[in-house]
Coordinates of C-alpha atoms and ligand atoms in Angstrom, one line a residue:
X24 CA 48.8 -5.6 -50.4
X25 CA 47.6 -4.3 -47.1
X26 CA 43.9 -3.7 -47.0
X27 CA 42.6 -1.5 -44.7
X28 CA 40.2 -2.7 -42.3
X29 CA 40.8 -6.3 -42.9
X30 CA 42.3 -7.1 -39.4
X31 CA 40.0 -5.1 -37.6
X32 CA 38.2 -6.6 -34.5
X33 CA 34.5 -6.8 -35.6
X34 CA 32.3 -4.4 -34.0
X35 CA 28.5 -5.5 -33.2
X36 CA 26.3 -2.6 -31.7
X37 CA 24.7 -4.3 -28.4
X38 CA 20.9 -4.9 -29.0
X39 CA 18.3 -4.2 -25.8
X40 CA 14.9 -5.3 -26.3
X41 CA 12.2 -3.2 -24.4
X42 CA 8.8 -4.3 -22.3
X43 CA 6.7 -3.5 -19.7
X44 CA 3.3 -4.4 -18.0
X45 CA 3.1 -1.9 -15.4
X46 CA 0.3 -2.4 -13.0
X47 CA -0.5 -2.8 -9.0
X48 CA -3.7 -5.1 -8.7
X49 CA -5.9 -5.0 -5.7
X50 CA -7.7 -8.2 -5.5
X51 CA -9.7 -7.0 -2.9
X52 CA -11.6 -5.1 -5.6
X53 CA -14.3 -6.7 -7.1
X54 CA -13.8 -4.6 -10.5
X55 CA -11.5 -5.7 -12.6
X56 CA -9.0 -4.2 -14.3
X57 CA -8.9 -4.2 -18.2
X58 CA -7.6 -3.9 -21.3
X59 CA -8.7 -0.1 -22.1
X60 CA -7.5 0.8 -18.9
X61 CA -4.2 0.3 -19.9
X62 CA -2.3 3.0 -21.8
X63 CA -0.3 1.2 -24.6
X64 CA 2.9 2.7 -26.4
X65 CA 4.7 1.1 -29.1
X66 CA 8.0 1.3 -31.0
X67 CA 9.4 4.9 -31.1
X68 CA 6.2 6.5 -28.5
X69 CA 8.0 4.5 -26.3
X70 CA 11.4 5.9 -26.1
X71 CA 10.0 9.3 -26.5
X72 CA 11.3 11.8 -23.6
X73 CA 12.7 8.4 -21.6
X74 CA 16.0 9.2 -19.9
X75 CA 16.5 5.3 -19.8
X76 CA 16.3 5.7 -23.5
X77 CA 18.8 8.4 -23.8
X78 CA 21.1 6.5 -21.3
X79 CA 20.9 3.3 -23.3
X80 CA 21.2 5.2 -26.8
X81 CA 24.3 7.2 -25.8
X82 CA 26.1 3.8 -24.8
X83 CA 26.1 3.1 -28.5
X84 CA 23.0 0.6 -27.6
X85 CA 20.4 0.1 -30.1
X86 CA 17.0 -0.2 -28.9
X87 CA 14.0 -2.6 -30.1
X88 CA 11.0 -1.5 -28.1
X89 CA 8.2 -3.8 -28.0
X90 CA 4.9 -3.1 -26.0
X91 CA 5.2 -0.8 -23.1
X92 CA 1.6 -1.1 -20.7
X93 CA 0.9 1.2 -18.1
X94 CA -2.8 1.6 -15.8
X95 CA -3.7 3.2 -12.6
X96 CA -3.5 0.6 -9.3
X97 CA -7.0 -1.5 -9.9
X98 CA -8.7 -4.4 -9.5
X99 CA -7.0 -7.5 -10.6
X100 CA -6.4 -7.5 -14.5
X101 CA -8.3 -9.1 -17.0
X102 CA -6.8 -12.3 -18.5
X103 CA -7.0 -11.6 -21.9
X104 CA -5.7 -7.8 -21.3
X105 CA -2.3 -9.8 -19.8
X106 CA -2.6 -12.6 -22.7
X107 CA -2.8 -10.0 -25.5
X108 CA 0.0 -8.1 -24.0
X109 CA 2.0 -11.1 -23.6
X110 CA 1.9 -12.6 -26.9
X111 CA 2.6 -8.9 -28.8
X112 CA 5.9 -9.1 -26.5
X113 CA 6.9 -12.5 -26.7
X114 CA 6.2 -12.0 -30.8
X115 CA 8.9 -9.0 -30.7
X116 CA 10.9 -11.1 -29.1
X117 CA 11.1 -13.8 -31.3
X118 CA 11.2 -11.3 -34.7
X119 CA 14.5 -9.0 -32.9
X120 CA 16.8 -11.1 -33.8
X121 CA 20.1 -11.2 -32.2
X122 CA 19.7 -9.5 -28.4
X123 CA 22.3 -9.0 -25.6
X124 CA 19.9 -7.9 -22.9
X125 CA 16.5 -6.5 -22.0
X126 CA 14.7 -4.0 -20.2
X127 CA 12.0 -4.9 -18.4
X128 CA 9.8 -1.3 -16.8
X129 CA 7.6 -3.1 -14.7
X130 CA 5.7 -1.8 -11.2
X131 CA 5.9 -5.8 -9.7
X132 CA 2.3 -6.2 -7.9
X133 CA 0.8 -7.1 -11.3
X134 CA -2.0 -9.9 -10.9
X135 CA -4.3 -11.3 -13.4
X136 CA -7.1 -13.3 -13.4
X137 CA -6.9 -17.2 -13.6
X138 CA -2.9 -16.8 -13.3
X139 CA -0.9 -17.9 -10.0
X140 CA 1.6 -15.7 -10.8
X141 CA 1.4 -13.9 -13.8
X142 CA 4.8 -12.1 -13.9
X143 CA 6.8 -15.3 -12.9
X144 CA 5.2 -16.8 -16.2
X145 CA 5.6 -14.0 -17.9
X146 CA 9.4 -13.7 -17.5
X147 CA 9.9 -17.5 -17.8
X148 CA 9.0 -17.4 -21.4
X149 CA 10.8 -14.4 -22.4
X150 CA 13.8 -16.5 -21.0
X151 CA 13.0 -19.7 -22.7
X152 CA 12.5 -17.5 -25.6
X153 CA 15.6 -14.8 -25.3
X154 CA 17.6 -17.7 -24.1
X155 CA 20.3 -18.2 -20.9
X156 CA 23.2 -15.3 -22.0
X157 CA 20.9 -12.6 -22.5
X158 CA 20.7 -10.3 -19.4
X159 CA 17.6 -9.0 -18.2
X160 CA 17.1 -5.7 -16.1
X161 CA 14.3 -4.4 -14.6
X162 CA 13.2 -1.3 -12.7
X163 CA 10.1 -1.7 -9.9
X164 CA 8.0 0.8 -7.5
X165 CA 8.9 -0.4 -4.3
X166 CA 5.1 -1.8 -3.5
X167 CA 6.0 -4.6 -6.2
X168 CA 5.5 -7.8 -4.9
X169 CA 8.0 -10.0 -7.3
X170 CA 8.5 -13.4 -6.2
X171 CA 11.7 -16.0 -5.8
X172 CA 10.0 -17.4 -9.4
X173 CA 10.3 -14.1 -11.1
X174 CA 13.8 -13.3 -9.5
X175 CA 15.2 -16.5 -10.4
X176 CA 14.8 -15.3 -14.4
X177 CA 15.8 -11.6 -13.7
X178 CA 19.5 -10.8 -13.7
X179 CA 19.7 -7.2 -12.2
X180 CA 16.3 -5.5 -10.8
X181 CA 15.9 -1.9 -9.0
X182 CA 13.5 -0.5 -7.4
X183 CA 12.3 3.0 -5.8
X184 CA 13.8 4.3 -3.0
X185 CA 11.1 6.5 -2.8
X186 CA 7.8 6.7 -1.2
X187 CA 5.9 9.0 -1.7
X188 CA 7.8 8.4 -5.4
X189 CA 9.9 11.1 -6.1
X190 CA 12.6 9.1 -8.1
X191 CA 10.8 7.3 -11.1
X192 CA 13.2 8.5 -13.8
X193 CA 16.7 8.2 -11.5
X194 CA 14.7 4.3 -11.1
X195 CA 14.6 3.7 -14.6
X196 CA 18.4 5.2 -15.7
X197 CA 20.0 3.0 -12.9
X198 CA 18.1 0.0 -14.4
X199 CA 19.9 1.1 -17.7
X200 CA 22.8 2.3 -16.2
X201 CA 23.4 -1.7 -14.2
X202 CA 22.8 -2.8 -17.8
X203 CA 24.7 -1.4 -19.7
X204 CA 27.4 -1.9 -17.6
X205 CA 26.8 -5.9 -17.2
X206 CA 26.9 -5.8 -20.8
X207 CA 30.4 -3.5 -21.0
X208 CA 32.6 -5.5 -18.0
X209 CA 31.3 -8.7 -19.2
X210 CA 29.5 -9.2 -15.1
X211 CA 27.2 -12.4 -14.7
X212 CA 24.7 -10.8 -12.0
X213 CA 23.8 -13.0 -9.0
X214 CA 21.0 -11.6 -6.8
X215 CA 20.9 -12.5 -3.3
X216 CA 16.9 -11.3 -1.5
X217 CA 15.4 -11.7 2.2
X218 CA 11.7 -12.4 2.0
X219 CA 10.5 -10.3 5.1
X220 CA 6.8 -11.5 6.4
X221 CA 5.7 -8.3 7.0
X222 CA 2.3 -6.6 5.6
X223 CA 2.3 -2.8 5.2
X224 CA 0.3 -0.6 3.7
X225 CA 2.3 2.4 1.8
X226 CA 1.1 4.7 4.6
X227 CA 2.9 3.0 7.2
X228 CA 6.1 2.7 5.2
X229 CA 6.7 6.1 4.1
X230 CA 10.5 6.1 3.2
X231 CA 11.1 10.1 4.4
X232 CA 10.3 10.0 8.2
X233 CA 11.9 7.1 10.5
X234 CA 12.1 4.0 11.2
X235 CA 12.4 3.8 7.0
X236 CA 14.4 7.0 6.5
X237 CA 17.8 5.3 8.1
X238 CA 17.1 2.3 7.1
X239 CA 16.4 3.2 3.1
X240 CA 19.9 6.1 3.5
X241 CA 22.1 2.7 3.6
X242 CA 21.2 1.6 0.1
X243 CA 23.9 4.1 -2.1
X244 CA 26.6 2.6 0.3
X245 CA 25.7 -0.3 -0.4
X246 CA 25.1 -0.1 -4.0
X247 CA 29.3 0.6 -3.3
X248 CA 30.5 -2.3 -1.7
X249 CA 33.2 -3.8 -3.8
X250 CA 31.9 -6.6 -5.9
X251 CA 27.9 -5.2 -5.7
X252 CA 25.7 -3.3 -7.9
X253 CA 22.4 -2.5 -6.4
X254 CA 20.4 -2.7 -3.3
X255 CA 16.3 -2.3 -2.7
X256 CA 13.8 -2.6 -0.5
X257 CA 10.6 -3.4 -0.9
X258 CA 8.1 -2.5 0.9
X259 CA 5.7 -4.7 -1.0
X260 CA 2.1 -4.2 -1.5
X261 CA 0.2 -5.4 0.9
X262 CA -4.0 -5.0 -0.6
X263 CA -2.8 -8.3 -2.9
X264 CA -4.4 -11.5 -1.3
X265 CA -1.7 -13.6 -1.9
X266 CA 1.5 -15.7 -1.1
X267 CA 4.1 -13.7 -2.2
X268 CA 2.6 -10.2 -0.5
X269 CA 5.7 -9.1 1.9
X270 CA 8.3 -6.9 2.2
X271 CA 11.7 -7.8 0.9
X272 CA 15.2 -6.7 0.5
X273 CA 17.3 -7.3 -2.8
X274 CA 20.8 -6.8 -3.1
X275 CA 22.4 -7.2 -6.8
X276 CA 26.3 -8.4 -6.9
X277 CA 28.4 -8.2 -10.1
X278 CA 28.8 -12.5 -10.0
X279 CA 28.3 -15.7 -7.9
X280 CA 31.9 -14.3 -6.0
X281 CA 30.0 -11.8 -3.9
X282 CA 27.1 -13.7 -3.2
X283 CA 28.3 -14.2 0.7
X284 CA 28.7 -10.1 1.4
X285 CA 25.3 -9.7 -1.2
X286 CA 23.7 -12.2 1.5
X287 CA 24.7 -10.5 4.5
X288 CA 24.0 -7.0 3.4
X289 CA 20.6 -8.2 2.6
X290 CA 20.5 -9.9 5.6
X291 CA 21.7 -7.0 7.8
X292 CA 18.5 -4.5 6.1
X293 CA 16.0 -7.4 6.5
X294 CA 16.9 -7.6 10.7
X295 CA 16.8 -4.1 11.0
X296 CA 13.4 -4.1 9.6
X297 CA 12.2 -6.7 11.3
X298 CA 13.4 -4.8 14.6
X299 CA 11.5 -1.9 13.8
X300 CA 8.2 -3.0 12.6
X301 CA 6.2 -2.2 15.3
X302 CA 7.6 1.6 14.6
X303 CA 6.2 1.4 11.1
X304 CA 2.8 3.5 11.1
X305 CA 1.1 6.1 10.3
X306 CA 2.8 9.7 10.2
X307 CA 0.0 11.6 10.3
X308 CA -3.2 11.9 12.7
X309 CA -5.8 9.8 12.0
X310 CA -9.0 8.5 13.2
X311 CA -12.7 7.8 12.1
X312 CA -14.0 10.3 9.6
X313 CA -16.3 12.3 11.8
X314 CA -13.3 12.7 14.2
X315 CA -10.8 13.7 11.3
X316 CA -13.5 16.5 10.4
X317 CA -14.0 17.4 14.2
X318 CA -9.9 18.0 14.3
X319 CA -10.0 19.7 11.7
X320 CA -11.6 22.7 13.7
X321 CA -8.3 22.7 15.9
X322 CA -6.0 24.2 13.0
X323 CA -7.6 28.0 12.7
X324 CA -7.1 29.5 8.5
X325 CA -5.4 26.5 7.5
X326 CA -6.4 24.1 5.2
X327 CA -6.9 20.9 5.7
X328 CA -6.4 17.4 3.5
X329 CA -8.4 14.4 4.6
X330 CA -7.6 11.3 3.0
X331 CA -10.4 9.0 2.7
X332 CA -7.8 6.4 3.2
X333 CA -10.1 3.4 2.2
X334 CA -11.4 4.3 -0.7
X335 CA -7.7 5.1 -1.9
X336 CA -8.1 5.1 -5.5
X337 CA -4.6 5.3 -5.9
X338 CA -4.2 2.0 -4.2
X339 CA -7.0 0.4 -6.6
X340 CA -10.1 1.4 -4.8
X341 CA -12.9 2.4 -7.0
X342 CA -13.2 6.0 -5.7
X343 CA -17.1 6.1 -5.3
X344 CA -17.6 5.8 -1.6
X345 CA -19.5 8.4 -0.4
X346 CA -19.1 8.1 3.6
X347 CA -17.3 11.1 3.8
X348 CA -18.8 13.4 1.8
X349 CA -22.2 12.2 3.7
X350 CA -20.2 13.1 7.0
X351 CA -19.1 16.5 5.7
X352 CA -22.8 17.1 4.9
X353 CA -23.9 15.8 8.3
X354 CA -21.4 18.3 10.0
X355 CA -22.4 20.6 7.7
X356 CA -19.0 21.8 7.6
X357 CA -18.9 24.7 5.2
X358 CA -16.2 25.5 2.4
X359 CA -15.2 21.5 1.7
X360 CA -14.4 19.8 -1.0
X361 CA -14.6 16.2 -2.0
X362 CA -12.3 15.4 -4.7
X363 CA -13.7 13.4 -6.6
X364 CA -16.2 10.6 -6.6
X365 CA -16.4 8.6 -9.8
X366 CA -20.0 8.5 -11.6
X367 CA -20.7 8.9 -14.9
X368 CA -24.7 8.7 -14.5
X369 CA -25.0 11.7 -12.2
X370 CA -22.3 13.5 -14.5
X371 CA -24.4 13.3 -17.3
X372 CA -27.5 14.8 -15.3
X373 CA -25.0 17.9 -14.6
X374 CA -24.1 18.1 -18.1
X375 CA -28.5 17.6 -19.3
X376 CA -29.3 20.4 -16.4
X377 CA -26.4 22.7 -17.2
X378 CA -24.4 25.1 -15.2
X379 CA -26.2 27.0 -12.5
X380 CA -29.1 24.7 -12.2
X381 CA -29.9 22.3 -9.2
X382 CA -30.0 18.5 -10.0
X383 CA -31.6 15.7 -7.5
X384 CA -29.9 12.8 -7.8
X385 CA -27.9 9.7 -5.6
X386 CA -24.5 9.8 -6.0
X387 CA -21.8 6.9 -5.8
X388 CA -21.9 3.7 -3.9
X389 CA -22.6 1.8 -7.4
X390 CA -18.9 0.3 -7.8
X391 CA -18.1 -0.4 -4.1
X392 CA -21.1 -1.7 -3.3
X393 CA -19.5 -3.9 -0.3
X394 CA -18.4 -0.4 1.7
X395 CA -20.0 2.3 -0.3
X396 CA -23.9 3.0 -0.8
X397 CA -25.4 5.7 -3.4
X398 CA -26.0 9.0 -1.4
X399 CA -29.0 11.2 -2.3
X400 CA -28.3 14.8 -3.1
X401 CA -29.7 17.8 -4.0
X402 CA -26.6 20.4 -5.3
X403 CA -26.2 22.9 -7.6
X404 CA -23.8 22.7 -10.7
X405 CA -20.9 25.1 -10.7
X406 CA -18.8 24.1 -13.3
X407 CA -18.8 21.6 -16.1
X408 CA -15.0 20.2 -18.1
X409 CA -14.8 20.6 -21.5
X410 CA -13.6 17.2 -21.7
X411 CA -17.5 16.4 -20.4
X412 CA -18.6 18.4 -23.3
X413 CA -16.8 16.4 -25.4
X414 CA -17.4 13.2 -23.7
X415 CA -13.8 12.3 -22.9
X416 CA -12.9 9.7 -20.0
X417 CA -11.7 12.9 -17.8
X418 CA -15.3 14.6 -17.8
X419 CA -16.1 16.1 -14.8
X420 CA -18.4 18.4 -13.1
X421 CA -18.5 20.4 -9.5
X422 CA -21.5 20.5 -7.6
X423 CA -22.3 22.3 -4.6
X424 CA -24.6 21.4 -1.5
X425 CA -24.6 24.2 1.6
X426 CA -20.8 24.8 1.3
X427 CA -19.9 21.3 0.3
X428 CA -18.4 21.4 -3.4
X429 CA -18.0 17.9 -5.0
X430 CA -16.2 16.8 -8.1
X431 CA -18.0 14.3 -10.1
X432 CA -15.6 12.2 -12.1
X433 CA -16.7 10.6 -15.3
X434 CA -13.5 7.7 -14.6
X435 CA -11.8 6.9 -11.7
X436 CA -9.1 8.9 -11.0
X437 CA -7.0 11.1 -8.3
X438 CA -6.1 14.2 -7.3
X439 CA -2.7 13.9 -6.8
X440 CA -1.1 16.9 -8.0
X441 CA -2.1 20.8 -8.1
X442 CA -2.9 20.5 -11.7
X443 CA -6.0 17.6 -10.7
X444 CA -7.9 20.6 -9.1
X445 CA -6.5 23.6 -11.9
X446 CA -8.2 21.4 -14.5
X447 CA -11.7 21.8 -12.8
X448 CA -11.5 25.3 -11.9
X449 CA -10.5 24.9 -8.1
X450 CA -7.6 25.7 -5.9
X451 CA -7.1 23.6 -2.6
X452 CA -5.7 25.3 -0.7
X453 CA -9.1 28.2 -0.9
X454 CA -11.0 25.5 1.0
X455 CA -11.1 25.1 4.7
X456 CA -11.3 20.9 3.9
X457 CA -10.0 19.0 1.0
X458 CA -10.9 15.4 1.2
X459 CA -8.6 12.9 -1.5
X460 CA -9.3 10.0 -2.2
X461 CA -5.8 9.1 -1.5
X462 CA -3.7 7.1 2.1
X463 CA -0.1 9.5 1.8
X464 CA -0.5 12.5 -0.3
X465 CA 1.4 12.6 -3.4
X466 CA 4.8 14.7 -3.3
X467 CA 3.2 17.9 -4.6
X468 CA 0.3 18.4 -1.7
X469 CA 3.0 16.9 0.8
X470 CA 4.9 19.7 0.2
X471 CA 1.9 22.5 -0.1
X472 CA -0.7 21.1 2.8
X473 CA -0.6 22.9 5.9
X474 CA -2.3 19.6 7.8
X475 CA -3.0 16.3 6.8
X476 CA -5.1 14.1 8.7
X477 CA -5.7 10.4 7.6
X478 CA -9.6 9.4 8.4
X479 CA -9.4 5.7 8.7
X480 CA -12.9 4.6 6.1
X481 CA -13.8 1.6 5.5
X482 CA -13.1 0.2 1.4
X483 CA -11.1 -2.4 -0.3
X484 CA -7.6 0.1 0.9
X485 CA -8.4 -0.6 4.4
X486 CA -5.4 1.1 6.7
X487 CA -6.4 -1.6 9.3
X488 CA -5.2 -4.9 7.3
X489 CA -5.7 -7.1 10.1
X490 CA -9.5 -6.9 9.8
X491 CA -8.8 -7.9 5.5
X492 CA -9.8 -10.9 4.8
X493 CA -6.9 -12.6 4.0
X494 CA -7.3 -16.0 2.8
X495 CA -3.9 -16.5 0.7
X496 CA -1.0 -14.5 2.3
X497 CA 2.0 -16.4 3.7
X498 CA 1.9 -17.1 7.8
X499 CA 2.7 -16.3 9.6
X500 CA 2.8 -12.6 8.8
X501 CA 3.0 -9.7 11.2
X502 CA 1.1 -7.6 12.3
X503 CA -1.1 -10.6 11.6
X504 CA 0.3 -13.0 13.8
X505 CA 1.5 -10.4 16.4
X506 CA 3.7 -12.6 18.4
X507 CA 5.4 -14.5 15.8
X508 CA 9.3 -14.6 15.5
X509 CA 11.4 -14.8 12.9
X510 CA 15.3 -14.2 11.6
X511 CA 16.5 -13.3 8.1
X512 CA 17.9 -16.3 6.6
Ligands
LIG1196 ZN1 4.1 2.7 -5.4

């Protein structure tokens, strides 16, 4: 008798396993990063609001999310943060049972203490572990660093295209997207990647004014060249000590076949790069702090950002530097701000004195103590968080010294976005200066700040990387090694 469903083909829903250890290590900065610093989702908190997710769930994909770790750029991480993260992963891993791919949300300048090359070790096991056929995809921020180790055990990576990052999520559903379809048309990925020896601070390699702009505009064409996937750049990360800090250029093809045109394409980015990196600085005025706050004079009603570029906590600085805040009050420039600097002993004498009272106290300079030194004030308290009343990590307070207002930040944090200064009662743009303890502003002040001006501080962010002290990066580099030469190969 016929039976139904007997002959039918036997239909296995594909199986992606989910990771991440997301982090951009500084190891100029002598605090490390660790564990708590990290915010850690699991299982379905994962997925939650992910348009990866959705992509991967409306291809019929089932998802096993493992650990999913996420801080703000620091100091190099702690190794048993990286270890404990490592072996929750590898165990979900090993108890997922059958997988056709995974998904790797990663930044790519991780570092971690005692480790050569974290990642690249990282990513080895999950291969030994996951095995040869299953296909791995990952989705970077274009300061990664990743390394020909890493690459070798990744079979389709993207990265931003982005910087300042406006295109985190569109990242993430590509990485999905070049998955899913590996796994649908049956492709065996072949990567093809031009190491570029060039160090470059995000500043100086924004990707919306030129010589980045054209060069970046090429990568959806390419993405369409018969037989490829994916192109990035990388502009790399360049406050990592270490061999594999350079720029680089990735192009994904769908096998071995298009390895030739993959090569040349990546080839053809890296050269034009190359050609054009004496173009790539800052796009913005900038100059010593007392300078920055002198120009600042020139633009009449407007307000003006100053990034205290060194101390770019956003960039793994510690964010307690008080040079500029000392050179505000030395100018006595009137209606500034300085957001933030991050002390939890002088926010606790705010919170003891209360609001409207005057506190004596030194400020900062207790975390960079190579660039920063504790500044004495006498201020007034304005305003105190309710996450300082309840003893939170965001605590803050504002205090005020003739005209200067400062925040003082229980953690170390930025003010990257309008909502930063709404949550302590302030609005930049009523200030004459805002100082940020940023290099580039953030999309959100891009777009609302009349002037930007870049004050060039000293701090483990340095703008002027040739006076780092490198010990570790690859050479010759440029601007290094200014009259070096090199071809893409
Ligand atoms: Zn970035």
């Amino acid at each position: 008798m016929f039976s139904s469903g007997l002959c039918k083909p036997e239909h296995k829903q594909k199986r992606v396993l989910t990771l991440g250890i997301s982090h951009e290590s500084n190891t100029f900065s002598t605090q490390l990063t660790q564990e708590s610093d990290f915010e850690v989702l699991r299982g379905a908190d994962v997925l939650k609001d992910q348009l990866w997710a959705e992509i991967f769930k409306k291809a019929d994909i089932e998802l096993i999310p493992t650990l999913h770790a996420n801080a703000w750029p620091g100091g190099v991480v702690e190794r048993s943060a990286f270890e404990n993260f490592r072996k929750e992963i590898l165990e979900g891993i090993r108890n997922a049972g059958r997988l056709d791919g995974i998904y790797m949300d990663m930044h790519g300048a991780l570092h971690v203490e005692g480790y050569a090359d974290a990642q690249a070790s990282l990513i080895k096991e999950i291969r030994e572990l996951a095995g040869k056929d299953v296909l791995i995809s990952g989705s970077f921020d274009l300061h990664g660093n990743p390394s020909p180790d890493f690459v070798e055990n990744i079979d389709l990576m993207t990265a931003y295209r982005t910087a300042p990052h406006r295109d985190g999520v569109e990242t993430k559903a590509r990485a999905a997207q070049m998955l899913i379809d590996a796994l649908k048309f049956g492709w065996k990925p072949h990567i093809e990647y031009v190491v570029i020896p060039i160090l470059v601070p995000g500043e100086k390699s924004i990707t919306e004014v030129e010589p980045l702009h054209s060069i970046y505009s090429q990568i959806p064409d390419i993405a369409k060249i018969e037989g490829l996937i994916d192109a990035s750049i990388f502009a790399g990360y360049c406050w990592a000590d270490l061999p594999r800090s350079a720029m680089r250029v990735f192009v994904v093809a769908k096998d071995k076949r298009y390895g030739k045109v993959s090569k040349n394409e990546a080839c053809r980015l890296a050269q034009q790069i190359w050609d054009s990196r004496e173009k790539l600085v800052l796009d913005v005025p900038s100059g010593p702090v007392d300078k920055m706050i002198d120009k600042s004079e020139e633009y009449a009603g407007k307000t003006v950002f100053i990034s205290d570029s060194g101390d770019n906590t956003t960039a793994g600085a510690p964010g307690d530097n008080t040079q500029v805040l000392d050179a505000l009050l030395r100018h006595k420039s009137k209606n500034a701000l300085m957001a933030g600097i991050v002390d939890p002993e002088a926010l606790k004498e705010c919170i003891n004195a209360g609001i409207g009272k005057n506190i004596k106290t030194t400020l900062g300079g207790r975390i960079d103590n190579v660039f920063g030194k504790p500044l004495e004030i006498n201020a007034k308290v304005l305003f105190i968080s309710p996450d300082s009343v309840m003893n939170t990590e965001r605590g803050a307070a504002v205090i005020e010294t003739d005209g200067v207002k400062t925040v003082i930040l229980k953690t170390r944090r930025s003010f990257v976005e309008i909502k930063d200064f709404k949550e302590v009662g302030l609005n930049p743009l009523d200030f004459k200066i805002v100082v940020v303890k940023l290099g580039y502003l953030f999309p959100e002040l891009r777009d609302i700040a009349p002037v930007h001006l870049m004050a060039l501080t000293s701090g483990f962010c340095n703008l002027d990387i040739a006076t780092l002290p490198y010990k570790n990066v690859h050479r010759p580099s440029y601007p290094l090694d200014g009259e070096m030469v090199w071809k893409p190969l």
